[in-house]
Short mmCIF file of C-alpha atoms in Angstrom, two decimals:
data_model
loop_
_atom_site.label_atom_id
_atom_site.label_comp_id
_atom_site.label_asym_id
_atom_site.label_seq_id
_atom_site.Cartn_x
_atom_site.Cartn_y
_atom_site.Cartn_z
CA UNK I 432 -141.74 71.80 49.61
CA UNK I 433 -140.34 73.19 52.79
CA UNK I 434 -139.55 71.44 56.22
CA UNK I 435 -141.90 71.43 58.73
CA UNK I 436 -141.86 74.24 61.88
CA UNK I 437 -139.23 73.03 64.11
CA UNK I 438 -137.63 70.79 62.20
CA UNK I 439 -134.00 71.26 61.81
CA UNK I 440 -132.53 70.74 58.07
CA UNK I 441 -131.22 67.68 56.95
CA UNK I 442 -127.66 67.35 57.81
CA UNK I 443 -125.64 68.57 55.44
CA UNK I 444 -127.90 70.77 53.00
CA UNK I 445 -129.76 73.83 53.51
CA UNK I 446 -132.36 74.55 54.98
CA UNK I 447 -135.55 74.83 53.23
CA UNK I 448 -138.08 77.41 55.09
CA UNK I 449 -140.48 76.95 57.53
CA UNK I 450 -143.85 76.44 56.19
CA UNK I 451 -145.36 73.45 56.60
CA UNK I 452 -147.84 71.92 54.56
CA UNK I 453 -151.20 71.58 55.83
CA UNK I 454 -154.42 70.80 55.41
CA UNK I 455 -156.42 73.32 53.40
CA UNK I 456 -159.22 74.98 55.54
CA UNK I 457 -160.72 76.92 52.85
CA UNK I 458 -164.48 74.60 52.72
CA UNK I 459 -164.37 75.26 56.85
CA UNK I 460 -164.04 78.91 56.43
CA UNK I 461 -166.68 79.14 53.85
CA UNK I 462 -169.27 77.87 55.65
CA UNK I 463 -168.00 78.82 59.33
CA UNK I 464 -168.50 82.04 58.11
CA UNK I 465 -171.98 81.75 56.98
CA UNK I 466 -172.93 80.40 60.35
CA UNK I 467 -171.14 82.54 62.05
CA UNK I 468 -172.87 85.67 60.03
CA UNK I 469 -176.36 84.30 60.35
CA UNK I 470 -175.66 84.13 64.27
CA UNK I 471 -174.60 87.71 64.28
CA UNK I 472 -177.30 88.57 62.42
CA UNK I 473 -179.74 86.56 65.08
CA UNK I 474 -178.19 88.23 68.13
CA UNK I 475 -178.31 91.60 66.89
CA UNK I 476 -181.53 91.53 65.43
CA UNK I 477 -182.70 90.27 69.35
CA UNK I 478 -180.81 93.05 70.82
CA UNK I 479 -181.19 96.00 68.63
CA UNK I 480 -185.14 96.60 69.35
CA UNK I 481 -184.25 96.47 73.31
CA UNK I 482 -182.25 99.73 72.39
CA UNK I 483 -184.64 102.49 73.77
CA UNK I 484 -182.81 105.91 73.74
CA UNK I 485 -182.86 108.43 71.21
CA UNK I 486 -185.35 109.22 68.54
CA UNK I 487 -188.60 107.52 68.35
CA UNK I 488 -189.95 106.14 65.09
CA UNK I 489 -193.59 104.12 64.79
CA UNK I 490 -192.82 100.66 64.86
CA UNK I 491 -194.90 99.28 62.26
CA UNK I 492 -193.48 101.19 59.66
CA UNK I 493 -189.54 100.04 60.65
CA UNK I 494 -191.33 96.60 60.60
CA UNK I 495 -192.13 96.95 57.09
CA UNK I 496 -188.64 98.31 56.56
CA UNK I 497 -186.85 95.88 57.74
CA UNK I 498 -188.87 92.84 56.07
CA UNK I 499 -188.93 95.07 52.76
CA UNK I 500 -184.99 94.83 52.99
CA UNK I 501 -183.99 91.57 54.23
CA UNK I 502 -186.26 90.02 51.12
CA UNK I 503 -184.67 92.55 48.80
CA UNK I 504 -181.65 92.26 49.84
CA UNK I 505 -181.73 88.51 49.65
CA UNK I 506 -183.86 88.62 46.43
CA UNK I 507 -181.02 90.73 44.46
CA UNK I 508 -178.55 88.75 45.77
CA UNK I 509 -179.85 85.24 44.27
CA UNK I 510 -179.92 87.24 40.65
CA UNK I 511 -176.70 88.26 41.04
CA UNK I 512 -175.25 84.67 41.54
CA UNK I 513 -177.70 83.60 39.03
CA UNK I 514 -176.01 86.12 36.49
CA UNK I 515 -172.51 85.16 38.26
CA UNK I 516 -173.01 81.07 37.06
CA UNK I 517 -172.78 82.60 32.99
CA UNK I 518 -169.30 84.43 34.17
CA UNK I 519 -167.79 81.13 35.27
CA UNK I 520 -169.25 78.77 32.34
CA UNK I 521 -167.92 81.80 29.86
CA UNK I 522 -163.99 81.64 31.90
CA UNK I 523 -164.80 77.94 31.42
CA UNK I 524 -165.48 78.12 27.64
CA UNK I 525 -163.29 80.56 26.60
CA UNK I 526 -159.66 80.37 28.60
CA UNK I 527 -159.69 76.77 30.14
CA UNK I 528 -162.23 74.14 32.34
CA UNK I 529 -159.89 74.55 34.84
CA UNK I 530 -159.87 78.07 35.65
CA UNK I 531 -161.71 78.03 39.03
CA UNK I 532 -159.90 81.74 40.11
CA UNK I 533 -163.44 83.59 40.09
CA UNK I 534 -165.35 80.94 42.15
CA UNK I 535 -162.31 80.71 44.92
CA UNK I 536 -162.81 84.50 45.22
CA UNK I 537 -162.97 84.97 49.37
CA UNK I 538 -165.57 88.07 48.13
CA UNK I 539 -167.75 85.58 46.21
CA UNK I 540 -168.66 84.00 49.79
CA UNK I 541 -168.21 86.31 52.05
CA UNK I 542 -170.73 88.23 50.29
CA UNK I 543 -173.64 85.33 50.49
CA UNK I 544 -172.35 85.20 54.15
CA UNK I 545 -172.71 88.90 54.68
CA UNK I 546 -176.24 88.99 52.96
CA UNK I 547 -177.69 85.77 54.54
CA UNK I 548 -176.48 88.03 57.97
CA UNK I 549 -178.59 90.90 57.21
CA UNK I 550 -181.88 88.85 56.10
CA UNK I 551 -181.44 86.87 59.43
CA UNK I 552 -181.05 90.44 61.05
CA UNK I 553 -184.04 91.82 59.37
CA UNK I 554 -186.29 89.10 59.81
CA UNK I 555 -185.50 88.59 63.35
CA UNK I 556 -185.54 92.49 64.35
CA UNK I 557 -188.84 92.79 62.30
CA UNK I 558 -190.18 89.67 64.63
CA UNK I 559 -188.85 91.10 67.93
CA UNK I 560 -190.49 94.11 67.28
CA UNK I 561 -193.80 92.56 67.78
CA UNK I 562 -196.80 94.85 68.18
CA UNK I 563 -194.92 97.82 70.05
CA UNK I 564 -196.06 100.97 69.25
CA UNK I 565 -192.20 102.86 68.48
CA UNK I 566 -188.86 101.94 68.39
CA UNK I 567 -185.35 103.61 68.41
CA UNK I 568 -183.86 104.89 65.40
CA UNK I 569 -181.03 102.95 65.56
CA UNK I 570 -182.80 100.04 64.45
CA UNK I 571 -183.56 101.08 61.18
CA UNK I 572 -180.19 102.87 60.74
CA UNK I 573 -178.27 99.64 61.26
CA UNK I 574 -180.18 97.87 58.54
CA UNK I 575 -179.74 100.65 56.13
CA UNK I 576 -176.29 100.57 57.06
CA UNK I 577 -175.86 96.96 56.79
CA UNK I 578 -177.93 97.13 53.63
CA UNK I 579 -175.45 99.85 52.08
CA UNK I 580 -172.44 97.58 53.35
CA UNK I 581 -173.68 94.79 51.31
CA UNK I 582 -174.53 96.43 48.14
CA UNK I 583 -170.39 97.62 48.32
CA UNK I 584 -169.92 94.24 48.29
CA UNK I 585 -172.01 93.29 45.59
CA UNK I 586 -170.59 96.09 43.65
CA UNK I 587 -167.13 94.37 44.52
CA UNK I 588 -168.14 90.83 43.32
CA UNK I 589 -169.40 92.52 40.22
CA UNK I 590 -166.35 94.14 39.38
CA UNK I 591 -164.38 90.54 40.03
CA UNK I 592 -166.48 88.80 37.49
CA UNK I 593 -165.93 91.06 34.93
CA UNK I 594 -162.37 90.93 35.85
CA UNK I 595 -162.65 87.47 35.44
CA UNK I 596 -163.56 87.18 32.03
CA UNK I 597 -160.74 89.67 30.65
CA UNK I 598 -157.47 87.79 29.49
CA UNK I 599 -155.28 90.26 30.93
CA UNK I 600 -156.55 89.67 34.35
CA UNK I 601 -156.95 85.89 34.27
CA UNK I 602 -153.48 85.00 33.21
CA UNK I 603 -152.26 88.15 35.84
CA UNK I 604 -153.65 86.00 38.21
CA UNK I 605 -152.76 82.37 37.70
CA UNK I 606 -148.84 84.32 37.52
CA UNK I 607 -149.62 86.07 41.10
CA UNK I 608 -150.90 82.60 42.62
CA UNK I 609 -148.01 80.75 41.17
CA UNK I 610 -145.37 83.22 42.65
CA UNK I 611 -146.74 83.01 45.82
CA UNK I 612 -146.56 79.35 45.51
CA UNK I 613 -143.06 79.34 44.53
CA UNK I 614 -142.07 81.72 46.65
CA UNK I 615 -143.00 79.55 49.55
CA UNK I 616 -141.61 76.40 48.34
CA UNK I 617 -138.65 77.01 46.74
CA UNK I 618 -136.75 79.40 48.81
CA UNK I 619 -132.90 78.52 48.09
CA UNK I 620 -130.80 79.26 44.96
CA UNK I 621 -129.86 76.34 42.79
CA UNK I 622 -126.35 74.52 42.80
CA UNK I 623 -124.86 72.18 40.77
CA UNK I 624 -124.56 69.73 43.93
CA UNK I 625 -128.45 70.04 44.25
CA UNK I 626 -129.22 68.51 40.53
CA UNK I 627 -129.38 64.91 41.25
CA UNK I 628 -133.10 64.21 42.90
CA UNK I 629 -133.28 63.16 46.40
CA UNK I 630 -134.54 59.68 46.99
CA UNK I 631 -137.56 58.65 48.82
CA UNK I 632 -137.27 58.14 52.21
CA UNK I 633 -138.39 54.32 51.95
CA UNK I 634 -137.83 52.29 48.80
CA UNK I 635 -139.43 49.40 50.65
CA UNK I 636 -142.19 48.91 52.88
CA UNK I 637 -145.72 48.45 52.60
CA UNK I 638 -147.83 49.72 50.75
CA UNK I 639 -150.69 51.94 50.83
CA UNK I 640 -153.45 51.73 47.85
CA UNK I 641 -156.39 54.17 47.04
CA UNK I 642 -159.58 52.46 47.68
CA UNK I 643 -162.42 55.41 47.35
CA UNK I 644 -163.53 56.23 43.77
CA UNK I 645 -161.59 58.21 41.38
CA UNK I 646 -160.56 61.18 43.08
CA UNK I 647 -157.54 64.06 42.63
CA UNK I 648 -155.19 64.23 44.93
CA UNK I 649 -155.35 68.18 46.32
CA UNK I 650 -153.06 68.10 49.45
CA UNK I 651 -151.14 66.01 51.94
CA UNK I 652 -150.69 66.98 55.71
CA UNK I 653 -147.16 66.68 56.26
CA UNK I 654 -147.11 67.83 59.66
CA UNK I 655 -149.84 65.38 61.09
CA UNK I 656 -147.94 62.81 58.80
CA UNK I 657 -144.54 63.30 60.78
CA UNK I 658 -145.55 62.99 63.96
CA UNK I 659 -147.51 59.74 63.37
CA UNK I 660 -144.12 58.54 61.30
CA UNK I 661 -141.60 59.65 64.64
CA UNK I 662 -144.22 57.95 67.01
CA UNK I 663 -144.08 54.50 64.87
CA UNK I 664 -140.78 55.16 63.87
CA UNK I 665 -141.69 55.14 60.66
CA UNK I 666 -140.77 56.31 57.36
CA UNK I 667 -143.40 57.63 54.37
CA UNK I 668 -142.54 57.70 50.76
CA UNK I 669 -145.43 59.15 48.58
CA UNK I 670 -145.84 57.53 45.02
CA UNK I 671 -148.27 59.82 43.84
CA UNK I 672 -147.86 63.87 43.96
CA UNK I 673 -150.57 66.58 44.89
CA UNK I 674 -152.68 66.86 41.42
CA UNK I 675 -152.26 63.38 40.03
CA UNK I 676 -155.70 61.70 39.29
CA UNK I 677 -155.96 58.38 42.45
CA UNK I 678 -157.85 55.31 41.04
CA UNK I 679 -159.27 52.34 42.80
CA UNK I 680 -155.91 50.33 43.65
CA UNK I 681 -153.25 53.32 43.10
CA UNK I 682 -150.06 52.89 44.78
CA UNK I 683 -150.49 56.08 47.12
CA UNK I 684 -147.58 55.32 49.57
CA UNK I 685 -144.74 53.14 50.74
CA UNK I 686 -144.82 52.77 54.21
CA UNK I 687 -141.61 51.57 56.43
CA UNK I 688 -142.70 50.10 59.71
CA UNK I 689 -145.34 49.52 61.21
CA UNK I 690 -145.53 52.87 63.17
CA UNK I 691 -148.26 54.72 60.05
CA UNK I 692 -151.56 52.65 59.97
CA UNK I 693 -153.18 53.08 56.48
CA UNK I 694 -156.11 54.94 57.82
CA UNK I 695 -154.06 57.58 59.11
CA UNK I 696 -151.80 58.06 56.02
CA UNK I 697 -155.27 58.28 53.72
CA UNK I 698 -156.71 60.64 56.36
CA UNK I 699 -153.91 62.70 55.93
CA UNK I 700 -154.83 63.31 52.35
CA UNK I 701 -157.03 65.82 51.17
CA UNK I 702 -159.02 64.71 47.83
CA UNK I 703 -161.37 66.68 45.59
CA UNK I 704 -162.72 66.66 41.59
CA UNK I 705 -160.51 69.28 40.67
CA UNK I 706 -156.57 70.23 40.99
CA UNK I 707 -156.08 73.12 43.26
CA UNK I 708 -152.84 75.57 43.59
CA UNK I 709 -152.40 74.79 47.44
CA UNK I 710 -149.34 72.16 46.65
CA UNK I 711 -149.81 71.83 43.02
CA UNK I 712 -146.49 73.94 41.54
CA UNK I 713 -147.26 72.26 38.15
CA UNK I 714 -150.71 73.02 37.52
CA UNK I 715 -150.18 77.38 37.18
CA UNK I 716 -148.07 75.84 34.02
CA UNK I 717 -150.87 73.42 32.65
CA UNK I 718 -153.66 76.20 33.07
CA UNK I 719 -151.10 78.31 30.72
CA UNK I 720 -150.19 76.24 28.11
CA UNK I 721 -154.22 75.05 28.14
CA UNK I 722 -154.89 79.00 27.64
CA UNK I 723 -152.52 79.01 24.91
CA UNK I 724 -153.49 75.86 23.00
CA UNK I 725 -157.50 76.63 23.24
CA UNK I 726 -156.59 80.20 21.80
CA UNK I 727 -154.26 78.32 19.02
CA UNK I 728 -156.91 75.33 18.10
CA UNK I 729 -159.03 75.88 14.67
CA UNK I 730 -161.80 76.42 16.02
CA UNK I 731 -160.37 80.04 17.86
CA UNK I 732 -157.44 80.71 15.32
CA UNK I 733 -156.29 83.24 18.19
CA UNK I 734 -152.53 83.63 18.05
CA UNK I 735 -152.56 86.62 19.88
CA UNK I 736 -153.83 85.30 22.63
CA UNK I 737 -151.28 82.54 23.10
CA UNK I 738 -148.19 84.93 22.90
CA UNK I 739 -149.90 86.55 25.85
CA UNK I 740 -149.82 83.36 27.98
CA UNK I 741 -146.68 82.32 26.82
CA UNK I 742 -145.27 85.69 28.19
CA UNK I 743 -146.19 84.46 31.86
CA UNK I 744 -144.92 81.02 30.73
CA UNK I 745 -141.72 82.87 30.24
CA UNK I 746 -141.68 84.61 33.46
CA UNK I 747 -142.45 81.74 35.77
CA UNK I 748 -139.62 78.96 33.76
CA UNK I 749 -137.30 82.22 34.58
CA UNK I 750 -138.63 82.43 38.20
CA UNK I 751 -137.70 78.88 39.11
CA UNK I 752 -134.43 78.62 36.55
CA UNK I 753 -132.33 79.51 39.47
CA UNK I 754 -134.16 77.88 42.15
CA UNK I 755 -133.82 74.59 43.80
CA UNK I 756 -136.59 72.12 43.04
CA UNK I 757 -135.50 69.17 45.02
CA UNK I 758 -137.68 70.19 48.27
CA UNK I 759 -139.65 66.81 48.31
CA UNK I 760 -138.24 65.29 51.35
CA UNK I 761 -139.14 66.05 55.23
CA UNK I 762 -137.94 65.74 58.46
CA UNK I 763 -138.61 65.77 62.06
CA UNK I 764 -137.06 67.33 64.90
CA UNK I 765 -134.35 65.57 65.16
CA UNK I 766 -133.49 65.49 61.97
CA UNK I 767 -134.32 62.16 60.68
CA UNK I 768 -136.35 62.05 57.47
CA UNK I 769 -139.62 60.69 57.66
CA UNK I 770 -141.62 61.99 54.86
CA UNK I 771 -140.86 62.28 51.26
CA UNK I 772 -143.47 63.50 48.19
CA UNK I 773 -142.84 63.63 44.79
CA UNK I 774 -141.82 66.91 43.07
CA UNK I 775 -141.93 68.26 39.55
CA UNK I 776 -137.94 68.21 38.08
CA UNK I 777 -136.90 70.86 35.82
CA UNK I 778 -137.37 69.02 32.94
CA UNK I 779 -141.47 68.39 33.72
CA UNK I 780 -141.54 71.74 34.42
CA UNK I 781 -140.01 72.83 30.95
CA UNK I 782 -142.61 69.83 29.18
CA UNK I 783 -145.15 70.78 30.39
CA UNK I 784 -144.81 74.81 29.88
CA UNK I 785 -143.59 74.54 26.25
CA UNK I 786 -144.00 70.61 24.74
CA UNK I 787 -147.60 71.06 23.40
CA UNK I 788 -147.43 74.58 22.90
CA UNK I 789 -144.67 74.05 20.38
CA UNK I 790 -146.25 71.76 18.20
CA UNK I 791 -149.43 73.38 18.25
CA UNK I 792 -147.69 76.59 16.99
CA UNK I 793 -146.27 75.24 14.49
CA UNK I 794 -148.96 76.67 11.90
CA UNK I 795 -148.41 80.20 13.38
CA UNK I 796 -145.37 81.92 12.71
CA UNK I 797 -146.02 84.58 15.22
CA UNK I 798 -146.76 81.98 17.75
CA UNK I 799 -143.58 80.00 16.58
CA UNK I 800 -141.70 83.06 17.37
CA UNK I 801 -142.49 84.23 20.61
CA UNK I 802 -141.94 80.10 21.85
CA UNK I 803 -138.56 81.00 20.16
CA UNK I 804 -137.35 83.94 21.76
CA UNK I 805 -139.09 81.76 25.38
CA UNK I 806 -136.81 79.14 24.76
CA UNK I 807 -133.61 81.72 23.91
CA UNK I 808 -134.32 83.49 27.23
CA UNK I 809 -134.54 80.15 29.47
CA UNK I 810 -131.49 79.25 27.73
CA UNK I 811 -129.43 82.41 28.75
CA UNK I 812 -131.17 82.37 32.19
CA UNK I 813 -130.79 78.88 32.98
CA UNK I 814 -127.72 77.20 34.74
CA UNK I 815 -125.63 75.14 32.66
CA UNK I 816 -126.73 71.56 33.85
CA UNK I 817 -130.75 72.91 32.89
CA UNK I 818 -129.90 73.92 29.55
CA UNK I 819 -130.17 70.67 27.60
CA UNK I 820 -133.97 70.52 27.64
CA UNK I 821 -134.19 74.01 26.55
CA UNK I 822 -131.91 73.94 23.92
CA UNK I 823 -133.59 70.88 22.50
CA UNK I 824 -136.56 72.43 22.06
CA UNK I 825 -134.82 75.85 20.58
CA UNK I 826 -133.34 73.35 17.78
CA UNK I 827 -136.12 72.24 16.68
CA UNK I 828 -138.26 75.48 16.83
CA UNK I 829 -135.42 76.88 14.63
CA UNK I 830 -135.80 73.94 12.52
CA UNK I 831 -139.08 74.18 11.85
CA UNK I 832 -139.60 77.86 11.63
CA UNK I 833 -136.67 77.80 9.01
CA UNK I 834 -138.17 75.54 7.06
CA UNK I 835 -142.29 76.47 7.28
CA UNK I 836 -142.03 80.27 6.96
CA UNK I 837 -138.67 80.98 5.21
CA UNK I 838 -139.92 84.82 4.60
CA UNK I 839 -140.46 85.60 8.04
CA UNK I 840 -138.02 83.44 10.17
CA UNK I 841 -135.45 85.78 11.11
CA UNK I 842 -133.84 86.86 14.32
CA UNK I 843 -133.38 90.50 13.56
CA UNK I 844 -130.18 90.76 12.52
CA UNK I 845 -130.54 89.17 8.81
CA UNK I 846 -129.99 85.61 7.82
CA UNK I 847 -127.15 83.97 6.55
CA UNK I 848 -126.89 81.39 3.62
CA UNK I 849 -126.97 77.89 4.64
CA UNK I 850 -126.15 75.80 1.72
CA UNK I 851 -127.59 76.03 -2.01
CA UNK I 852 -131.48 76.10 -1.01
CA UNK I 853 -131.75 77.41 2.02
CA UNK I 854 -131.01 80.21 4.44
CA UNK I 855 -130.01 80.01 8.32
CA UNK I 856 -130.70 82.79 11.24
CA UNK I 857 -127.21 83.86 12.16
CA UNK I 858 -126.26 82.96 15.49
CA UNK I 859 -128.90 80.38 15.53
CA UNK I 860 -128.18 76.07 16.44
CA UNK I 861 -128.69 73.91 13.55
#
């Protein structure tokens, strides 16, 4: 997690970017934008019949236009997000309950924003027409233009959902949102000085305990968090980490000083039902390896399916094998840290990506494989001091591969004997 704007690096180290982290505004956008359309909509619908040069048309026939559109508009649109609710409960049933990619589509609401725009328009031009006998032709052009701008986005949203429903796209874009994600907080190489965890910034203090109902954690405002902490001269440690699960009498925070009341520490957290990628690096891994053991249970038998996500499992555990993770702690302007949250280690990172995968593929040798040749890659990719994990896990996979599917287990290059039963991949850890 990078420093704050203005916030020089802690003395000694690197600095890690620029980009603080706020407050999601996503739920203010979505329905700011609604308002804002169905304004637009209201003002131009009072100012386009006030137009008066140009062609004439009759103006109880645009009247009848105009209504006939705005109710068909906003009729087709309520199917379509009736249709729209299947697409989600399929992603839902099918990859993982998790998957919320579709539904935080920006087209999915801008659309409904757009459309609820053009009824308002419609209606209200319709009304301010009133019982005048013709009206310029740009009246009705601007709804059929609106009308054809909103059917391209329809056609858009359309072509999302069924996007959202392949495998191929859905596990393109969990990758895509996790780079991003990654690319933003961890922006320095790794070093061998950087492998010990930094501490939190207050081992003692008091502390600050959840009292709402269960709730996930989704976010915490740094920034708002270190000015309160330089005013009080303070210092915040976090217990819990964006995506863990708060209930009733959770440790949230250690707080040193007086300076950060516990009303403004919870206010600075941003809670929902669900975990979201804003400053979750962990949970592009869990949505993976939940991909990949729905498509391995008994009830799907799908091994396919499961090399496919552990391909982008792959790719990301090789996107942040060379990065440094320790980015937890943040400081003010002078340099002081105030704030500190807790980050995934390599090690969680590796768990969670391959742990339950593993075992699940142990009754499918090509499933066993490709976690294999994962765990081969990470370990020839990986610096030195991250190898352990990996190569723990390669053991056993050779292990177990060895011994289940004796026929099949090979590394391409022929097997070796390995005592009087049994045979050995050459090359391969015992």
């Amino acid at each position: 997690m990078p420093d704050p704007i203005g916030g020089p690096a802690r003395p000694g180290t690197r600095r890690r970017g620029t980009t603080p982290l706020r407050r999601p505004a996503r739920a203010v956008r979505r329905g700011l934008s609604q308002l804002l359309c169905a304004v637009a909509g209201l003002g131009l619908g009072l100012l386009a019949p006030l137009v008066t040069g140009g062609p004439q048309v009759d103006a109880g026939r645009v009247a009848g236009v105009l209504f006939t559109l705005g109710f068909g508009v906003i009729s087709l649109v309520s199917i379509i997000y009736s249709v729209l609710f299947l697409v989600v409960q399929f992603s839902a049933s099918t990859f993982t309950p998790r998957l919320g990619l579709f539904r935080d589509e920006p087209v999915v609401w801008r659309t409904f924003a757009f459309t609820v725009g053009l009824f308002v328009f419609c209606i209200t031009a319709g009304l301010a027409i009133g019982s005048r006998e013709s009206v310029s032709t740009a009246v009705p052009s601007v709804a059929v233009v609106l009308t054809l701008v909103a059917l391209a986005l329809m056609r858009t949203l359309q072509m999302k959902a069924f996007d959202s429903i392949q495998l191929g796209h859905s596990l393109s874009a969990i990758t895509t949102r996790a780079h991003r994600l990654y690319d933003t907080l961890y922006v320095n190489p790794y070093t061998p000085t950087g492998a010990v965890p930094s501490p939190p910034v207050a081992d003692a203090g008091a502390e600050v305990r959840w009292t709402g109902p269960p709730a996930v954690l989704q976010s915490v405002d740094v920034p708002a968090l270190l000015g309160a902490a330089r005013a009080g001269d303070s210092a915040v440690a976090f217990r819990v980490a964006p995506g863990t699960t708060l209930a009733e009498g959770t440790v949230v925070a250690r707080v040193a000083g007086d300076g950060v009341p516990a009303s403004v520490l919870l206010g600075a957290l941003t809670t929902g039902v669900e975990r979201i990628f804003d400053q979750d690096p962990e949970l592009p891994f869990r949505l993976l390896a939940d991909i990949a053991l729905r498509a391995l249970s008994p009830a799907v038998n799908d091994p396919a399916t499961a090399v496919e996500a552990l391909d982008h499992l792959e790719a990301l555990l090789i996107r942040l094998a060379g990065r440094d993770l320790d980015v937890g702690r943040f400081h003010d302007s002078t340099g002081r840290a105030r704030v500190s949250v807790p980050v995934p280690a390599w090690d969680r990172y590796v768990r969670t990506a391959v742990d339950d995968v593993l075992f699940a593929a142990a009754g499918s040798p090509m499933t066993l494989r490709r976690t294999r040749d994962l765990l081969r890659a990470l370990a020839e990719r990986a610096p030195a001091e991250r190898r352990a994990v990996v190569l723990d896990r390669l053991r056993w996979a050779e292990r177990t591969g060895g011994e289940t599917y004796p026929l099949v287990w090979t590394n391409g290059t022929g097997t070796e004997p390995d005592g009087p039963s049994g045979t050995r991949t050459r090359g391969t850890p015992r």
